């Protein structure tokens, strides 16, 4: 499973809010987040197509400005 697939799966549980248009974030928006390096897993930034190495001990979104820690 790559990071984009993982974030899409999380979005079904967490219902991330779009930062562009309100409502639920689209899969395209999630991909843009990852392309802009807005997510880190276990303290390391991940690329949108990078395979996830489990176990995940921490997941942070929007690491540049307002950090949102998921795990």
CSV table of C-alpha atoms in Angstrom, one decimal:
chain,number,residue,atom,x,y,z
A,1,UNK,CA,0.0,0.0,0.0
A,2,UNK,CA,1.4,3.4,-0.9
A,3,UNK,CA,0.9,6.6,1.0
A,4,UNK,CA,-1.8,7.9,-1.3
A,5,UNK,CA,-3.8,4.7,-0.9
A,6,UNK,CA,-3.3,4.9,2.8
A,7,UNK,CA,-4.5,8.5,3.0
A,8,UNK,CA,-7.6,7.7,0.9
A,9,UNK,CA,-8.4,4.9,3.3
A,10,UNK,CA,-7.9,7.2,6.3
A,11,UNK,CA,-10.2,9.7,4.6
A,12,UNK,CA,-13.1,7.1,4.7
A,13,UNK,CA,-12.7,7.0,8.5
A,14,UNK,CA,-11.6,10.5,9.3
A,15,UNK,CA,-13.4,12.6,6.7
A,16,UNK,CA,-10.7,15.2,6.1
A,17,UNK,CA,-12.0,18.6,5.3
A,18,UNK,CA,-11.0,20.2,2.1
A,19,UNK,CA,-8.7,23.2,2.4
A,20,UNK,CA,-9.7,24.3,-1.1
A,21,UNK,CA,-13.5,24.2,-1.3
A,22,UNK,CA,-15.0,23.0,2.0
A,23,UNK,CA,-16.7,19.7,2.5
A,24,UNK,CA,-14.8,16.4,2.3
A,25,UNK,CA,-11.4,16.4,0.7
A,26,UNK,CA,-11.3,14.7,-2.7
A,27,UNK,CA,-8.8,12.0,-3.6
A,28,UNK,CA,-7.1,14.5,-6.0
A,29,UNK,CA,-6.7,17.0,-3.1
A,30,UNK,CA,-5.2,14.3,-0.9
A,31,UNK,CA,-2.7,13.5,-3.7
A,32,UNK,CA,-1.8,17.2,-3.9
A,33,UNK,CA,-1.2,17.2,-0.1
A,34,UNK,CA,1.2,14.4,-0.5
A,35,UNK,CA,2.9,15.9,-3.6
A,36,UNK,CA,3.5,19.1,-1.4
A,37,UNK,CA,5.0,16.9,1.3
A,38,UNK,CA,2.2,17.6,3.8
A,39,UNK,CA,2.4,14.2,5.5
A,40,UNK,CA,5.1,12.5,7.6
A,41,UNK,CA,5.0,9.0,8.9
A,42,UNK,CA,7.1,8.0,11.8
A,43,UNK,CA,8.9,11.3,11.5
A,44,UNK,CA,9.8,11.0,7.8
A,45,UNK,CA,8.2,12.9,5.0
A,46,UNK,CA,6.7,10.5,2.4
A,47,UNK,CA,6.1,10.9,-1.4
A,48,UNK,CA,2.7,10.3,-2.8
A,49,UNK,CA,3.6,7.0,-4.4
A,50,UNK,CA,6.0,5.7,-1.7
A,51,UNK,CA,5.2,2.3,-0.1
A,52,UNK,CA,4.2,2.5,3.6
A,53,UNK,CA,6.3,0.5,6.0
A,54,UNK,CA,4.3,-0.7,8.9
A,55,UNK,CA,3.9,-0.4,11.9
A,56,UNK,CA,2.9,3.3,11.8
A,57,UNK,CA,3.7,4.9,15.2
A,58,UNK,CA,3.0,8.5,14.2
A,59,UNK,CA,1.3,10.3,11.3
A,60,UNK,CA,1.4,14.0,11.0
A,61,UNK,CA,-0.4,16.1,8.3
A,62,UNK,CA,0.6,19.7,7.2
A,63,UNK,CA,4.1,19.5,8.7
A,64,UNK,CA,5.2,23.0,7.4
A,65,UNK,CA,2.6,25.1,9.2
A,66,UNK,CA,-0.2,23.9,11.4
A,67,UNK,CA,0.7,20.4,12.4
A,68,UNK,CA,-2.2,17.9,12.8
A,69,UNK,CA,-1.1,14.7,14.5
A,70,UNK,CA,-3.4,11.8,13.6
A,71,UNK,CA,-1.5,9.0,15.5
